[in-house]
Amino acid sequence: MRWSYTIARIAGTEIKVHVTFLLIVGWWAFIGYSQGGPTAALTSALALFALFGCILLHEFGHILMARRYGVRTPDVILLPIGGVARLERIPDVPRQELLIALAGPAVTLGIILILLAVLRLAGSQAEVTQLSEQQPFLAQLVSVNLYLLLFNLIPAFPMDGGRVLRALLASRLGLLRGTRIAATLGQSLAVLGGLYGITRPEPLLVLVAFFVFLGANAEAATVETRLAGQGLQVSQMMVTDFRTVPVHATLNQAVELLLSGEQREFPVLDNYGRTEGILTRDNLIRGLSQMGPNSTVAEAMTTGVPTVQPTLGFQEALDRLRASRLPALPVVDVAGVLVGLLTLDNITDLLLVRRARG
Ligand SMILES: [Zn+2]
């Protein structure tokens, strides 16, 4: 997702914050300020940091449960609607997805129970079902976590309730139909919520509805792509008619290659035919403007490019291509010979053809 920034890295998972989440922090502090001056603004901001911690704990409930089933979580992103842990893949067994989806709310429930116990031990009679600034700080935190828990159980992507629903549907109807039904329900709820938010007017609700709509869409698309490519391997997905560029070629020579055809990314080969890196159009343009046309491809190319084997499966290859943030990856066989080029454009074309053929 764009407009998000990595702020930390915990146990192999990047913690990212979306700019809209920061807007909420500012908005909350502003409300505190307008009601009680700088002290209230500070208290509001602190409360939000505590909430931030609770959301992270919730997400790590998902992450640790996913890890139990061998699913890694490359990143978790904090949105105004809470956190979204981006799992590397959906587990094949619906029961596993169900448990992963429930682990987050279970952590939130645990936080609520612990905070309640602390409050009661301290002799507080605070009312936690109503969020109010008159309540002690811990009671407010309980209220917010209660909202978080209930909100997450709404049966719509990307909330946990949506995943629970999908897992339940998928165990009977299969992953594709289960996802479609859950996504449609999520989008309908988002539209209704959005319309309600506009008429109230309640800008936060509109923002939340917007993210829910996008989340449902993305989830459905992910699953459809995955199923469309099922059974494919890289050798069937790769471009085999392509040109390469020698590592000692000048950027001028590379420009000729770029302009003479449709190809945008060129594998760079050394004198022995080994893949040294990849020269993307961006590499070429930047190299031209910074180092001039007579500098070599070696100086401008991207190095340390991961390669893929022709026998690699569809989803893994797609994940590796996306993770590389490169437009293309070289396909190299067991003997180390470059045999193809894996590009997103070509994969898209292939999936369109496969769908058209049914
Ligand atoms: Zn969750």
Tab-separated table of C-alpha atoms in Angstrom, residues 24-216:
chain	number	residue	atom	x	y	z
A	24	ILE	CA	-6.203	10.499	13.149
A	25	VAL	CA	-3.518	11.082	15.821
A	26	GLY	CA	-3.462	14.775	14.916
A	27	TRP	CA	-7.247	14.995	14.834
A	28	TRP	CA	-7.531	13.327	18.231
A	29	ALA	CA	-4.898	15.632	19.749
A	30	PHE	CA	-6.715	18.619	18.223
A	31	ILE	CA	-10.005	17.572	19.827
A	32	GLY	CA	-8.198	17.162	23.161
A	33	TYR	CA	-6.640	20.611	22.718
A	34	SER	CA	-9.920	22.324	21.869
A	35	GLN	CA	-11.569	20.770	24.921
A	36	GLY	CA	-8.835	21.162	27.544
A	37	GLY	CA	-5.763	22.909	26.177
A	38	PRO	CA	-2.220	21.533	25.787
A	39	THR	CA	-2.461	19.085	28.715
A	40	ALA	CA	-5.554	17.447	27.261
A	41	ALA	CA	-3.894	17.340	23.839
A	42	LEU	CA	-0.919	15.529	25.394
A	43	THR	CA	-3.175	13.109	27.301
A	44	SER	CA	-5.075	12.354	24.093
A	45	ALA	CA	-1.861	11.726	22.202
A	46	LEU	CA	-0.558	9.469	25.016
A	47	ALA	CA	-3.838	7.557	25.056
A	48	LEU	CA	-3.409	7.013	21.351
A	49	PHE	CA	0.082	5.616	21.846
A	50	ALA	CA	-1.313	3.181	24.429
A	51	LEU	CA	-3.978	2.215	21.920
A	52	PHE	CA	-1.264	1.828	19.298
A	53	GLY	CA	0.429	-0.689	21.632
A	54	CYS	CA	-2.836	-2.608	22.100
A	55	ILE	CA	-3.374	-2.784	18.331
A	56	LEU	CA	0.158	-4.094	17.843
A	57	LEU	CA	-0.385	-6.795	20.486
A	58	HIS	CA	-3.594	-7.753	18.673
A	59	GLU	CA	-1.703	-8.026	15.386
A	60	PHE	CA	0.998	-10.134	16.969
A	61	GLY	CA	-1.753	-12.522	18.062
A	62	HIS	CA	-2.398	-13.113	14.342
A	63	ILE	CA	1.291	-13.159	13.464
A	64	LEU	CA	2.288	-15.746	16.084
A	65	MET	CA	-0.667	-18.006	15.301
A	66	ALA	CA	0.172	-17.772	11.582
A	67	ARG	CA	3.755	-18.707	12.357
A	68	ARG	CA	2.494	-21.854	14.089
A	69	TYR	CA	1.142	-22.936	10.696
A	70	GLY	CA	4.317	-21.967	8.873
A	71	VAL	CA	2.942	-18.716	7.426
A	72	ARG	CA	5.259	-15.705	7.702
A	73	THR	CA	4.069	-12.101	7.981
A	74	PRO	CA	6.308	-9.688	6.032
A	75	ASP	CA	4.575	-6.571	7.352
A	76	VAL	CA	1.781	-5.146	9.421
A	77	ILE	CA	0.284	-1.784	8.511
A	78	LEU	CA	-1.587	0.536	10.858
A	79	LEU	CA	-4.616	2.116	9.223
A	80	PRO	CA	-7.358	4.257	10.758
A	81	ILE	CA	-9.431	1.070	10.977
A	82	GLY	CA	-6.769	-0.680	13.070
A	83	GLY	CA	-3.923	-2.900	12.016
A	84	VAL	CA	-3.732	-5.200	9.030
A	85	ALA	CA	-1.170	-7.995	9.216
A	86	ARG	CA	-0.244	-8.956	5.669
A	87	LEU	CA	0.239	-12.696	5.747
A	88	GLU	CA	2.547	-14.205	3.159
A	89	ARG	CA	-0.283	-16.500	2.054
A	90	ILE	CA	-3.687	-17.735	3.129
A	91	PRO	CA	-3.336	-21.149	4.761
A	92	ASP	CA	-4.811	-23.915	2.615
A	93	VAL	CA	-6.788	-25.367	5.486
A	94	PRO	CA	-9.796	-23.107	6.328
A	95	ARG	CA	-9.559	-24.152	9.987
A	96	GLN	CA	-6.070	-22.635	10.172
A	97	GLU	CA	-7.266	-19.333	8.735
A	98	LEU	CA	-10.118	-19.380	11.224
A	99	LEU	CA	-7.713	-19.777	14.167
A	100	ILE	CA	-5.333	-17.107	12.811
A	101	ALA	CA	-8.261	-14.691	12.373
A	102	LEU	CA	-9.542	-15.378	15.895
A	103	ALA	CA	-6.115	-15.037	17.574
A	104	GLY	CA	-6.118	-11.217	17.281
A	105	PRO	CA	-9.536	-10.640	18.876
A	106	ALA	CA	-8.554	-13.200	21.533
A	107	VAL	CA	-5.534	-11.039	22.450
A	108	THR	CA	-7.741	-7.926	22.581
A	109	LEU	CA	-10.180	-9.768	24.832
A	110	GLY	CA	-7.249	-10.765	27.037
A	111	ILE	CA	-6.088	-7.126	27.269
A	112	ILE	CA	-9.623	-6.054	28.248
A	113	LEU	CA	-9.870	-8.714	30.966
A	114	ILE	CA	-6.441	-7.849	32.401
A	115	LEU	CA	-7.170	-4.103	32.425
A	116	LEU	CA	-10.568	-4.745	34.031
A	117	ALA	CA	-8.930	-6.885	36.708
A	118	VAL	CA	-6.375	-4.117	37.401
A	119	LEU	CA	-9.169	-1.534	37.620
A	120	ARG	CA	-11.214	-3.655	40.027
A	121	LEU	CA	-8.160	-4.425	42.166
A	122	ALA	CA	-7.515	-0.677	42.368
A	123	GLY	CA	-11.095	-0.328	43.629
A	124	SER	CA	-12.271	1.624	40.601
A	125	GLN	CA	-15.992	1.596	39.787
A	126	ALA	CA	-15.374	3.047	36.324
A	127	GLU	CA	-17.981	2.580	33.630
A	128	VAL	CA	-16.185	1.017	30.656
A	129	THR	CA	-19.033	0.598	28.191
A	130	GLN	CA	-19.117	4.373	27.646
A	131	LEU	CA	-16.036	6.190	26.374
A	132	SER	CA	-15.727	9.381	28.418
A	133	GLU	CA	-12.913	11.729	29.373
A	134	GLN	CA	-14.217	11.772	32.947
A	135	GLN	CA	-13.185	8.137	33.339
A	136	PRO	CA	-9.701	7.110	34.507
A	137	PHE	CA	-7.164	6.499	31.768
A	138	LEU	CA	-7.222	2.695	32.104
A	139	ALA	CA	-11.018	2.646	31.884
A	140	GLN	CA	-10.822	4.652	28.654
A	141	LEU	CA	-8.317	2.172	27.315
A	142	VAL	CA	-10.715	-0.670	28.139
A	143	SER	CA	-13.525	1.162	26.289
A	144	VAL	CA	-11.398	1.679	23.198
A	145	ASN	CA	-10.337	-1.971	23.209
A	146	LEU	CA	-13.976	-2.982	23.483
A	147	TYR	CA	-14.725	-0.911	20.364
A	148	LEU	CA	-11.706	-2.478	18.673
A	149	LEU	CA	-12.952	-5.962	19.531
A	150	LEU	CA	-16.506	-5.364	18.313
A	151	PHE	CA	-15.348	-3.538	15.189
A	152	ASN	CA	-12.984	-6.373	14.284
A	153	LEU	CA	-15.770	-8.903	14.527
A	154	ILE	CA	-17.812	-7.147	11.801
A	155	PRO	CA	-18.001	-9.762	9.022
A	156	ALA	CA	-16.209	-7.722	6.331
A	157	PHE	CA	-12.677	-7.720	4.884
A	158	PRO	CA	-10.152	-6.646	5.953
A	159	MET	CA	-11.520	-7.054	9.465
A	160	ASP	CA	-11.036	-10.335	11.314
A	161	GLY	CA	-14.769	-11.043	11.152
A	162	GLY	CA	-14.468	-11.099	7.347
A	163	ARG	CA	-11.742	-13.726	7.547
A	164	VAL	CA	-13.693	-15.780	10.052
A	165	LEU	CA	-16.690	-15.665	7.703
A	166	ARG	CA	-14.565	-16.581	4.682
A	167	ALA	CA	-12.965	-19.499	6.524
A	168	LEU	CA	-16.396	-20.801	7.541
A	169	LEU	CA	-17.784	-20.388	4.002
A	170	ALA	CA	-14.648	-21.815	2.369
A	171	SER	CA	-14.838	-25.039	4.341
A	172	ARG	CA	-18.200	-25.719	2.644
A	173	LEU	CA	-18.141	-23.784	-0.666
A	174	GLY	CA	-14.455	-23.676	-1.512
A	175	LEU	CA	-12.027	-20.765	-1.269
A	176	LEU	CA	-13.153	-18.862	-4.384
A	177	ARG	CA	-16.895	-18.781	-3.691
A	178	GLY	CA	-16.299	-18.266	0.018
A	179	THR	CA	-14.088	-15.258	-0.699
A	180	ARG	CA	-16.490	-13.793	-3.282
A	181	ILE	CA	-19.459	-13.980	-0.925
A	182	ALA	CA	-17.475	-12.556	2.002
A	183	ALA	CA	-16.060	-9.756	-0.198
A	184	THR	CA	-19.477	-8.836	-1.622
A	185	LEU	CA	-20.954	-8.720	1.866
A	186	GLY	CA	-18.035	-6.571	3.051
A	187	GLN	CA	-18.443	-4.127	0.163
A	188	SER	CA	-22.195	-3.873	0.709
A	189	LEU	CA	-21.603	-3.094	4.383
A	190	ALA	CA	-18.963	-0.513	3.383
A	191	VAL	CA	-21.320	1.229	0.943
A	192	LEU	CA	-24.127	1.321	3.518
A	193	GLY	CA	-21.730	2.571	6.210
A	194	GLY	CA	-20.279	5.159	3.814
A	195	LEU	CA	-23.718	6.497	2.825
A	196	TYR	CA	-24.758	6.657	6.467
A	197	GLY	CA	-21.498	8.492	7.246
A	198	ILE	CA	-22.144	11.039	4.478
A	199	THR	CA	-25.701	11.815	5.602
A	200	ARG	CA	-24.829	12.181	9.304
A	201	PRO	CA	-22.169	13.650	8.456
A	202	GLU	CA	-19.524	11.470	10.094
A	203	PRO	CA	-16.200	11.842	8.196
A	204	LEU	CA	-14.426	9.111	10.186
A	205	LEU	CA	-17.067	6.574	9.258
A	206	VAL	CA	-16.733	7.503	5.576
A	207	LEU	CA	-12.968	7.001	5.782
A	208	VAL	CA	-13.410	3.631	7.489
A	209	ALA	CA	-15.987	2.541	4.904
A	210	PHE	CA	-13.593	3.538	2.146
A	211	PHE	CA	-10.831	1.323	3.560
A	212	VAL	CA	-13.220	-1.575	4.098
A	213	PHE	CA	-14.339	-1.318	0.464
A	214	LEU	CA	-10.736	-1.306	-0.797
A	215	GLY	CA	-9.815	-4.160	1.547
A	216	ALA	CA	-12.647	-6.368	0.303
